[in-house]
């Protein structure tokens, strides 16, 4: 649900503190470099797609349709990152990464894709833009870190842009979910009512409201975690060389 | 005249490694429970030999610990603690009371015309009896059967545990006692089979709890390998390290079958995952502690898990 992936995935990739004794093996590193390069390229495609569509149409409206397919492809592809943690080639928490990725996937498929009426909302553009810029920086950060040649600019960008992009993304996400509510209620989308032989019910409308409410405790925690990471990583500017 | 050996003891903070205090001329029968900081109650103080290691027990005395004449201990404040008994009683009383509230259709849960009515399906009454029996059994076991190794656990656990038990109890009870509840497809056959499984596993679970209690003399914290006893329900010890969890899973599978309710299935699944984690841990510590641990045993499911 976050525009900027919090610094939890930073461990092998940041220069904070002592180096990890054993990172991923050579094969895993090669794979991860390829993965991160492909993802960087993918989100660049989305960025270019947005800009071109804007220039062609002359308005912000309905730009979602021009990047719908690559957005779905590359955002869904991020599920691999959960696998990377589970297998151990990336030293992050499976649970935390899983939560972050699945919340993005949820917004992409279960809200934006599923409720056609919200696809032309400006709020969609808001979070797509936030995600796009964030991901381009994040994946290039990982790429360079894996190659041990991290330009300070990328590191700085990663730990600075989130300050604006994260609230921007969250706003876009919340507004989109809110816009979807009336349609979900009207059509009973993804909802199950009683009676049925499994004695189970699910109200997607109420579920979406609960999701929105959950942003209240979660967003500040993730945001301030990134702020603390920023102090740690960028705080000792004098001690760090610009390029590894 | 026997020589008296004196030790020197230094206490460091486990996190910051700051020197907290230094004691000299310490006798060999000194143990960690002689050492307490007055501003925190003893249960939340952990003294250990290694900053990341396990806490020393009250019975560990200096002369039997692997230390030189200068012993270094690490101190850690465990945070607010609460007794296991208190946690268990609270987390088990909740489901008992909550389920009954749904069963009796207390106002504001279902539509007002159903207030204080009861379900027309007899399986709903049976389910209420089984669920209530289960938690009453747990409460009585907490009071009279279990012998706990640890006195306390961190305070935040009570909120976590109660949310889990109370939340799931409310979720299950809502559907089972709902005016639109649909009874099991295969009717009486299904319910009878489910009840047999449930009762069998309840007796089994109780038998294991009693067997485990009898392994341990009152007031002691010794650990021994559990073995099958004359009670046939304990013969499962031949195949499983933690049959109490096996029987617990069985009970809830029975209850799921009896109520044919998806939330009950979810609760069973989540409980099974948690109990498997616990069983694997217990199995591992049995293997570590006892050289002669029976090799045929699996943690929770015979031959499988």
Coordinates of C-alpha atoms in Angstrom, one line a residue:
Chain A
X1 CA 0.0 0.0 0.0
X2 CA 3.0 2.2 0.2
X3 CA 4.4 4.4 -2.5
X4 CA 8.0 3.9 -1.2
X5 CA 9.0 0.4 -0.1
X6 CA 10.2 1.0 3.4
X7 CA 13.9 0.4 4.1
X8 CA 13.4 -3.0 5.4
X9 CA 14.7 -4.5 2.2
X10 CA 17.8 -2.5 2.6
X11 CA 20.1 -4.7 4.6
X12 CA 22.2 -6.3 1.9
X13 CA 22.0 -3.3 -0.3
X14 CA 22.7 -0.3 2.0
X15 CA 26.0 0.8 3.3
X16 CA 24.8 1.2 6.9
X17 CA 27.0 -0.5 9.5
X18 CA 29.3 -3.5 9.0
X19 CA 29.0 -5.4 5.7
X20 CA 27.1 -8.7 5.9
X21 CA 29.5 -11.6 6.2
X22 CA 27.9 -13.6 3.5
X23 CA 25.6 -12.2 0.8
X24 CA 23.9 -14.2 -1.9
X25 CA 26.1 -16.5 -4.0
X26 CA 27.5 -15.5 -7.4
X27 CA 24.6 -17.1 -9.3
X28 CA 22.0 -15.6 -7.0
X29 CA 23.7 -12.2 -7.4
X30 CA 23.6 -12.5 -11.2
X31 CA 19.9 -13.4 -11.1
X32 CA 19.1 -10.6 -8.8
X33 CA 20.9 -8.1 -11.0
X34 CA 19.0 -9.3 -14.0
X35 CA 15.7 -9.2 -12.0
X36 CA 16.3 -5.6 -10.8
X37 CA 17.4 -4.4 -14.2
X38 CA 14.3 -5.8 -15.8
X39 CA 12.1 -4.2 -13.1
X40 CA 13.8 -0.9 -13.5
X41 CA 13.3 -1.1 -17.3
X42 CA 9.7 -2.1 -16.8
X43 CA 8.8 0.9 -14.6
X44 CA 10.7 3.2 -17.0
X45 CA 8.4 1.9 -19.7
X46 CA 5.4 2.8 -17.6
X47 CA 6.9 6.3 -16.9
X48 CA 7.6 6.9 -20.6
X49 CA 4.1 5.6 -21.4
X50 CA 2.5 8.0 -19.0
X51 CA 4.5 11.0 -20.4
X52 CA 3.8 10.1 -24.0
X53 CA 0.1 9.6 -23.3
X54 CA -0.1 12.9 -21.5
X55 CA 1.6 14.7 -24.4
X56 CA -0.6 13.0 -26.9
X57 CA -3.9 13.7 -25.2
X58 CA -3.0 17.0 -23.5
X59 CA -4.7 16.1 -20.3
X60 CA -4.2 14.0 -17.1
X61 CA -7.5 12.2 -17.6
X62 CA -7.6 8.5 -18.3
X63 CA -3.8 7.9 -18.5
X64 CA -4.3 4.6 -16.7
X65 CA -5.4 2.9 -19.9
X66 CA -2.2 3.7 -21.7
X67 CA -0.1 1.8 -19.1
X68 CA -2.6 -0.7 -17.8
X69 CA -0.8 -3.8 -19.1
X70 CA 2.8 -3.1 -18.1
X71 CA 1.6 -1.8 -14.7
X72 CA -0.2 -5.1 -14.1
X73 CA 2.7 -7.1 -15.4
X74 CA 5.5 -5.5 -13.5
X75 CA 3.6 -4.9 -10.2
X76 CA 2.5 -8.5 -10.2
X77 CA 6.0 -9.6 -11.0
X78 CA 7.1 -8.1 -7.7
X79 CA 5.6 -11.2 -6.1
X80 CA 8.9 -12.8 -6.9
X81 CA 10.5 -10.6 -4.2
X82 CA 8.6 -12.5 -1.6
X83 CA 10.2 -15.7 -3.0
X84 CA 13.6 -14.1 -2.9
X85 CA 13.2 -13.5 0.9
X86 CA 11.8 -16.9 1.5
X87 CA 14.7 -18.6 -0.3
X88 CA 17.2 -16.3 1.5
X89 CA 18.9 -14.6 -1.4
X90 CA 17.5 -11.3 -0.1
X91 CA 17.9 -10.7 3.7
X92 CA 14.5 -9.2 4.3
X93 CA 11.5 -10.4 6.3
X94 CA 9.2 -12.5 4.2
X95 CA 6.2 -11.3 6.2
X96 CA 7.0 -7.6 5.7
X97 CA 7.9 -7.9 2.0
X98 CA 4.8 -10.1 1.5
X99 CA 2.6 -7.5 3.1
X100 CA 4.0 -4.7 1.0
X101 CA 3.9 -6.5 -2.3
X102 CA 0.4 -8.0 -1.7
X103 CA -1.0 -4.6 -0.8
X104 CA 0.2 -3.2 -4.1
X105 CA -1.2 -6.2 -5.9
X106 CA -4.4 -5.8 -4.1
X107 CA -4.8 -2.2 -5.2
X108 CA -3.8 -3.1 -8.8
X109 CA -6.2 -6.1 -9.2
X110 CA -8.8 -6.1 -6.6
X111 CA -9.6 -2.4 -6.7
X112 CA -8.4 -0.7 -9.9
X113 CA -8.9 -3.6 -12.3
X114 CA -12.0 -5.0 -10.7
X115 CA -14.0 -1.8 -10.4
X116 CA -13.9 -0.3 -14.0
X117 CA -15.6 2.9 -12.9
X118 CA -12.5 4.0 -10.9
X119 CA -10.1 3.6 -13.7
X120 CA -10.7 7.1 -15.0
X121 CA -10.3 8.7 -11.6
X122 CA -7.4 11.1 -11.2
X123 CA -6.5 9.4 -7.9
X124 CA -5.3 6.4 -9.9
X125 CA -2.9 8.6 -11.7
X126 CA -1.7 9.9 -8.4
X127 CA -0.7 6.6 -7.0
X128 CA 0.6 5.2 -10.3
X129 CA 2.9 8.2 -10.6
X130 CA 4.1 7.8 -7.0
X131 CA 4.7 4.0 -7.5
X132 CA 6.5 4.6 -10.8
X133 CA 9.0 7.1 -9.6
X134 CA 9.6 5.1 -6.4
X135 CA 10.1 1.8 -8.1
X136 CA 12.5 3.2 -10.7
X137 CA 14.7 4.6 -7.9
X138 CA 14.3 1.5 -5.8
X139 CA 15.2 -1.1 -8.4
X140 CA 18.1 1.0 -9.7
X141 CA 19.3 1.3 -6.1
X142 CA 19.3 -2.5 -5.7
X143 CA 20.9 -3.0 -9.1
X144 CA 23.8 -0.7 -8.3
X145 CA 24.2 -2.0 -4.8
X146 CA 24.5 -5.6 -6.0
X147 CA 27.2 -4.4 -8.4
X148 CA 28.9 -2.5 -5.6
X149 CA 28.8 0.7 -7.5
X150 CA 26.1 2.7 -5.9
X151 CA 26.1 6.4 -6.9
X152 CA 25.4 8.6 -4.0
X153 CA 22.6 10.3 -6.0
X154 CA 20.6 7.1 -6.2
X155 CA 21.1 6.4 -2.5
X156 CA 20.0 10.0 -1.7
X157 CA 17.0 9.8 -4.0
X158 CA 15.9 6.5 -2.5
X159 CA 16.0 7.9 1.0
X160 CA 14.6 11.4 0.1
X161 CA 11.9 11.1 -2.6
X162 CA 9.8 9.0 -0.3
X163 CA 9.1 12.0 1.8
X164 CA 6.8 13.3 -0.9
X165 CA 6.0 10.2 -2.9
X166 CA 4.8 8.1 0.1
X167 CA 2.1 10.4 1.2
X168 CA 1.2 11.1 -2.4
X169 CA 0.8 7.4 -3.1
X170 CA -1.2 6.8 0.0
X171 CA -3.5 9.6 -0.9
X172 CA -4.0 8.2 -4.4
X173 CA -4.7 4.8 -3.0
X174 CA -7.2 5.9 -0.4
X175 CA -9.1 8.1 -2.8
X176 CA -9.3 5.2 -5.3
X177 CA -10.6 2.8 -2.7
X178 CA -13.1 5.4 -1.6
X179 CA -14.2 6.0 -5.1
X180 CA -14.8 2.2 -5.6
X181 CA -17.0 1.9 -2.5
X182 CA -20.4 2.8 -4.1
X183 CA -19.9 0.5 -7.0
X184 CA -18.9 -2.4 -4.8
X185 CA -21.9 -1.9 -2.6
X186 CA -24.3 -1.6 -5.5
X187 CA -23.1 -4.7 -7.3
X188 CA -22.1 -6.8 -4.3
X189 CA -18.7 -7.4 -5.9
X190 CA -16.7 -10.3 -4.3
X191 CA -19.3 -10.7 -1.6
X192 CA -20.9 -13.8 -0.2
X193 CA -24.2 -13.7 1.6
X194 CA -26.1 -16.1 3.9
X195 CA -27.6 -18.6 3.7
X196 CA -25.1 -21.0 2.1
X197 CA -23.8 -24.5 2.9
X198 CA -20.4 -23.2 4.2
X199 CA -22.1 -20.9 6.7
X200 CA -19.8 -18.1 5.7
X201 CA -20.3 -14.5 4.5
X202 CA -18.0 -11.8 3.3
X203 CA -18.9 -8.2 2.6
X204 CA -16.3 -6.7 0.3
X205 CA -17.6 -3.2 0.9
X206 CA -17.0 -3.4 4.7
X207 CA -13.7 -5.1 4.0
X208 CA -12.6 -2.1 1.9
X209 CA -13.6 0.3 4.6
X210 CA -11.5 -1.7 7.1
X211 CA -8.6 -1.6 4.7
X212 CA -8.9 2.2 4.6
X213 CA -9.0 2.4 8.3
X214 CA -5.9 0.2 8.6
X215 CA -3.9 2.8 6.8
X216 CA -4.2 5.0 10.0
X217 CA -2.0 2.9 12.2
X218 CA 0.2 1.4 9.5
X219 CA 1.2 4.4 7.3
X220 CA 2.8 6.5 10.1
X221 CA 4.8 3.5 11.3
X222 CA 6.2 2.8 7.8
X223 CA 6.8 6.5 7.1
X224 CA 8.7 7.2 10.3
X225 CA 10.7 4.0 9.9
X226 CA 11.9 5.4 6.5
X227 CA 12.6 8.7 8.1
X228 CA 14.8 7.0 10.8
X229 CA 16.5 5.0 8.1
X230 CA 17.2 8.2 6.2
X231 CA 18.9 9.7 9.2
X232 CA 21.0 6.6 9.6
X233 CA 22.0 6.2 6.0
X234 CA 22.4 9.8 4.9
X235 CA 23.3 11.2 8.3
X236 CA 27.0 10.5 8.0
X237 CA 27.5 12.2 4.7
X238 CA 31.1 13.2 5.5
X239 CA 32.1 9.6 6.3
X240 CA 30.9 8.1 3.0
X241 CA 32.6 8.1 -0.3
X242 CA 30.4 9.0 -3.2
X243 CA 30.9 5.8 -5.1
X244 CA 31.9 2.4 -3.6
Chain B
X1 CA 39.7 -26.4 57.4
X2 CA 38.4 -26.4 53.8
X3 CA 39.4 -23.6 51.5
X4 CA 36.5 -21.3 50.7
X5 CA 36.5 -20.2 47.1
X6 CA 35.4 -16.6 46.5
X7 CA 34.2 -15.4 43.2
X8 CA 34.0 -11.9 41.7
X9 CA 30.9 -11.1 39.8
X10 CA 30.3 -8.3 37.4
X11 CA 26.9 -7.5 35.9
X12 CA 26.7 -6.0 32.4
X13 CA 23.7 -4.7 30.6
X14 CA 22.9 -7.2 27.8
X15 CA 22.2 -4.6 25.2
X16 CA 24.6 -1.7 26.0
X17 CA 27.3 -3.8 27.7
X18 CA 27.5 -1.1 30.3
X19 CA 28.9 -2.2 33.6
X20 CA 26.0 -2.2 36.0
X21 CA 27.6 -3.4 39.1
X22 CA 30.5 -5.4 40.5
X23 CA 30.5 -7.7 43.5
X24 CA 33.5 -9.2 45.1
X25 CA 33.9 -11.9 47.8
X26 CA 30.9 -13.8 46.4
X27 CA 30.3 -17.3 47.7
X28 CA 30.0 -20.3 45.5
X29 CA 26.4 -21.0 46.3
X30 CA 25.4 -17.6 44.9
X31 CA 22.8 -17.9 42.3
X32 CA 20.9 -15.5 40.0
X33 CA 18.0 -15.2 42.3
X34 CA 20.2 -13.6 44.9
X35 CA 20.5 -10.7 42.5
X36 CA 17.6 -8.4 41.9
X37 CA 17.2 -4.8 41.1
X38 CA 14.6 -3.3 43.5
X39 CA 12.8 -1.2 41.0
X40 CA 11.7 -4.2 38.9
X41 CA 10.0 -7.3 40.2
X42 CA 12.1 -10.5 39.9
X43 CA 10.0 -12.1 37.1
X44 CA 11.0 -9.5 34.6
X45 CA 14.7 -9.6 35.3
X46 CA 16.8 -11.9 33.3
X47 CA 20.3 -12.8 34.3
X48 CA 22.3 -14.8 31.7
X49 CA 25.8 -15.9 30.8
X50 CA 25.6 -14.7 27.3
X51 CA 23.8 -11.5 26.1
X52 CA 21.7 -13.4 23.6
X53 CA 21.5 -16.6 25.6
X54 CA 18.9 -18.2 27.8
X55 CA 18.2 -16.9 31.3
X56 CA 19.9 -18.6 34.2
X57 CA 17.5 -20.4 36.5
X58 CA 17.1 -19.7 40.2
X59 CA 18.7 -23.0 41.0
X60 CA 21.9 -22.4 39.0
X61 CA 24.7 -21.7 41.5
X62 CA 28.0 -20.1 40.7
X63 CA 30.2 -23.1 41.5
X64 CA 28.3 -25.2 38.9
X65 CA 28.4 -22.6 36.1
X66 CA 31.0 -22.6 33.4
X67 CA 32.7 -19.4 34.8
X68 CA 36.1 -18.6 36.0
X69 CA 36.7 -16.9 39.3
X70 CA 35.5 -13.7 37.8
X71 CA 32.0 -14.3 36.5
X72 CA 30.4 -12.0 33.9
X73 CA 26.6 -11.9 33.9
X74 CA 24.4 -10.0 31.6
X75 CA 21.2 -8.4 32.8
X76 CA 18.1 -7.8 30.7
X77 CA 14.8 -6.2 31.7
X78 CA 12.2 -8.5 30.1
X79 CA 9.5 -5.9 30.3
X80 CA 6.2 -6.1 32.1
X81 CA 5.3 -9.8 32.9
X82 CA 2.1 -11.6 33.6
X83 CA 1.6 -15.1 34.9
X84 CA 0.8 -17.9 32.6
X85 CA -2.2 -18.9 34.7
X86 CA -3.7 -15.4 34.4
X87 CA -3.2 -15.4 30.7
X88 CA -4.8 -18.8 30.2
X89 CA -7.8 -18.0 32.4
X90 CA -8.5 -14.8 30.6
X91 CA -8.0 -16.1 27.1
X92 CA -10.2 -19.1 27.8
X93 CA -13.0 -17.4 29.7
X94 CA -13.6 -15.0 26.8
X95 CA -14.6 -17.6 24.2
X96 CA -16.8 -19.4 26.7
X97 CA -18.8 -16.2 27.5
X98 CA -18.7 -14.8 24.0
X99 CA -20.0 -17.9 22.3
X100 CA -22.9 -18.1 24.8
X101 CA -23.8 -14.5 24.0
X102 CA -24.2 -15.4 20.4
X103 CA -26.0 -18.7 21.3
X104 CA -28.6 -16.9 23.3
X105 CA -28.8 -14.2 20.6
X106 CA -28.1 -11.3 22.9
X107 CA -29.5 -8.0 21.3
X108 CA -27.5 -6.0 18.7
X109 CA -25.9 -9.1 17.1
X110 CA -28.7 -10.3 14.8
X111 CA -31.9 -8.6 13.7
X112 CA -34.1 -7.5 16.6
X113 CA -36.8 -10.0 15.8
X114 CA -34.4 -12.8 16.8
X115 CA -33.3 -11.4 20.1
X116 CA -33.2 -14.0 22.8
X117 CA -34.5 -16.7 20.5
X118 CA -32.7 -20.0 20.0
X119 CA -31.9 -21.8 16.8
X120 CA -34.3 -24.4 15.5
X121 CA -31.5 -26.8 14.6
X122 CA -30.5 -29.3 17.2
X123 CA -26.9 -29.4 16.0
X124 CA -26.6 -25.8 17.1
X125 CA -27.4 -26.8 20.6
X126 CA -25.0 -29.6 20.4
X127 CA -22.3 -27.3 19.1
X128 CA -22.8 -24.9 21.9
X129 CA -22.4 -27.7 24.4
X130 CA -19.3 -29.0 22.8
X131 CA -17.7 -25.5 22.5
X132 CA -18.6 -24.7 26.1
X133 CA -17.4 -28.1 27.4
X134 CA -14.1 -27.5 25.6
X135 CA -13.4 -24.2 27.2
X136 CA -14.6 -25.3 30.7
X137 CA -12.2 -28.2 30.4
X138 CA -9.4 -25.9 29.5
X139 CA -10.1 -23.6 32.4
X140 CA -10.2 -26.5 34.9
X141 CA -7.0 -27.9 33.4
X142 CA -5.3 -24.5 33.9
X143 CA -6.4 -24.5 37.5
X144 CA -5.8 -28.1 38.5
X145 CA -3.8 -30.0 35.9
X146 CA -1.1 -28.1 34.2
X147 CA 2.3 -27.5 35.8
X148 CA 4.0 -24.6 34.1
X149 CA 7.8 -24.4 33.6
X150 CA 7.8 -20.6 33.4
X151 CA 5.9 -18.5 35.8
X152 CA 5.4 -15.5 33.5
X153 CA 5.3 -14.3 30.0
X154 CA 5.5 -10.8 28.5
X155 CA 2.4 -8.7 29.2
X156 CA 1.7 -7.8 25.6
X157 CA 1.0 -11.5 25.0
X158 CA -2.3 -11.3 26.8
X159 CA -3.6 -8.7 24.3
X160 CA -2.3 -10.8 21.4
X161 CA -3.7 -14.1 22.7
X162 CA -7.1 -12.7 23.7
X163 CA -7.5 -11.0 20.4
X164 CA -6.9 -14.3 18.7
X165 CA -9.2 -16.5 20.9
X166 CA -11.9 -14.0 21.5
X167 CA -11.9 -12.8 17.9
X168 CA -12.2 -16.3 16.4
X169 CA -14.8 -17.3 19.0
X170 CA -17.0 -14.4 18.0
X171 CA -16.5 -15.0 14.3
X172 CA -17.4 -18.7 14.6
X173 CA -20.2 -18.2 17.0
X174 CA -21.8 -15.6 14.8
X175 CA -22.3 -18.0 11.9
X176 CA -23.2 -21.1 13.9
X177 CA -25.9 -19.3 15.9
X178 CA -27.1 -17.3 12.9
X179 CA -30.8 -17.4 12.1
X180 CA -29.8 -18.3 8.5
X181 CA -27.5 -21.1 9.6
X182 CA -27.5 -24.2 7.3
X183 CA -27.0 -27.5 9.0
X184 CA -24.5 -30.1 7.7
X185 CA -25.3 -31.6 4.3
X186 CA -25.2 -35.3 5.5
X187 CA -27.3 -34.5 8.5
X188 CA -27.4 -36.9 11.5
X189 CA -24.7 -39.2 10.1
X190 CA -22.2 -36.3 9.7
X191 CA -23.0 -34.9 13.1
X192 CA -22.7 -38.2 14.9
X193 CA -19.4 -39.0 13.4
X194 CA -18.2 -35.5 14.2
X195 CA -19.3 -35.8 17.8
X196 CA -17.5 -39.1 18.2
X197 CA -14.3 -37.6 16.8
X198 CA -14.7 -34.6 19.1
X199 CA -15.3 -36.6 22.3
X200 CA -12.5 -39.1 21.5
X201 CA -10.0 -36.3 21.0
X202 CA -11.2 -34.4 24.1
X203 CA -10.6 -37.4 26.2
X204 CA -7.3 -38.0 24.5
X205 CA -6.2 -34.4 25.0
X206 CA -7.1 -34.6 28.7
X207 CA -5.3 -37.9 29.1
X208 CA -2.1 -36.4 27.7
X209 CA -2.4 -33.4 30.0
X210 CA -2.7 -35.7 33.0
X211 CA 0.2 -37.9 31.8
X212 CA 2.4 -34.8 31.3
X213 CA 1.5 -33.6 34.8
X214 CA 2.4 -36.9 36.3
X215 CA 5.9 -36.6 34.8
X216 CA 6.6 -33.7 37.1
X217 CA 6.4 -33.8 40.9
X218 CA 4.5 -30.8 42.4
X219 CA 6.4 -27.6 42.5
X220 CA 9.2 -28.9 40.3
X221 CA 10.3 -27.9 36.9
X222 CA 12.1 -31.0 35.8
X223 CA 11.7 -32.3 32.3
X224 CA 11.4 -36.0 31.4
X225 CA 10.6 -37.9 28.3
X226 CA 6.9 -38.7 28.3
X227 CA 6.0 -42.4 27.6
X228 CA 2.8 -44.3 27.0
X229 CA 1.0 -45.3 30.2
X230 CA -1.8 -47.8 31.0
X231 CA -4.3 -45.3 29.5
X232 CA -4.8 -46.3 25.8
X233 CA -5.2 -42.7 24.9
X234 CA -1.5 -42.1 25.7
X235 CA -0.3 -44.9 23.5
X236 CA 0.0 -42.3 20.8
X237 CA 3.2 -41.2 22.5
X238 CA 4.8 -44.1 20.6
X239 CA 4.4 -42.1 17.4
X240 CA 4.2 -38.4 18.4
X241 CA 6.1 -36.0 20.7
X242 CA 3.2 -33.6 21.3
X243 CA 0.0 -35.7 21.2
X244 CA -1.9 -33.0 23.1
X245 CA -1.7 -30.9 20.0
X246 CA -2.6 -33.9 17.8
X247 CA -5.8 -34.5 19.8
X248 CA -6.5 -30.8 19.9
X249 CA -6.4 -30.7 16.1
X250 CA -8.7 -33.7 16.0
X251 CA -11.2 -32.0 18.3
X252 CA -11.4 -29.0 16.1
X253 CA -11.7 -31.1 12.9
X254 CA -14.6 -32.8 14.6
X255 CA -16.1 -29.5 15.5
X256 CA -15.6 -28.3 11.9
X257 CA -17.4 -31.4 10.6
X258 CA -20.2 -31.0 13.1
X259 CA -20.9 -27.4 12.2
X260 CA -19.9 -27.4 8.6
X261 CA -18.8 -23.8 9.0
X262 CA -15.9 -22.2 7.1
X263 CA -14.8 -19.9 9.8
X264 CA -14.4 -22.9 12.1
X265 CA -12.2 -24.5 9.4
X266 CA -10.1 -21.4 9.3
X267 CA -9.7 -21.4 13.0
X268 CA -8.7 -25.1 12.9
X269 CA -6.2 -24.4 10.2
X270 CA -4.6 -21.4 12.0
X271 CA -4.4 -23.4 15.2
X272 CA -2.9 -26.3 13.4
X273 CA -0.1 -24.1 12.0
X274 CA 0.7 -22.6 15.4
X275 CA 0.6 -25.9 17.1
X276 CA 2.9 -27.4 14.5
X277 CA 5.4 -24.7 15.1
X278 CA 5.2 -25.4 18.8
X279 CA 5.4 -29.1 18.4
X280 CA 8.5 -28.9 16.1
X281 CA 10.2 -26.7 18.7
X282 CA 9.3 -29.0 21.5
X283 CA 10.4 -32.1 19.5
X284 CA 13.7 -30.4 18.7
X285 CA 14.4 -29.5 22.4
X286 CA 13.5 -33.1 23.4
X287 CA 16.1 -34.4 20.9
X288 CA 18.7 -31.9 22.1
X289 CA 18.1 -32.7 25.8
X290 CA 17.8 -36.4 25.7
X291 CA 20.3 -38.7 24.0
X292 CA 17.9 -41.7 24.2
X293 CA 14.9 -40.0 22.7
X294 CA 12.7 -42.5 20.8
X295 CA 13.5 -42.1 17.1
X296 CA 10.2 -43.2 15.8
X297 CA 8.4 -40.1 17.0
X298 CA 7.2 -37.2 14.9
X299 CA 6.4 -33.8 16.3
X300 CA 2.6 -33.7 15.8
X301 CA 1.3 -36.0 13.0
X302 CA 2.5 -39.6 13.0
X303 CA 5.1 -40.1 10.3
X304 CA 4.1 -37.0 8.5
X305 CA 4.9 -33.8 10.4

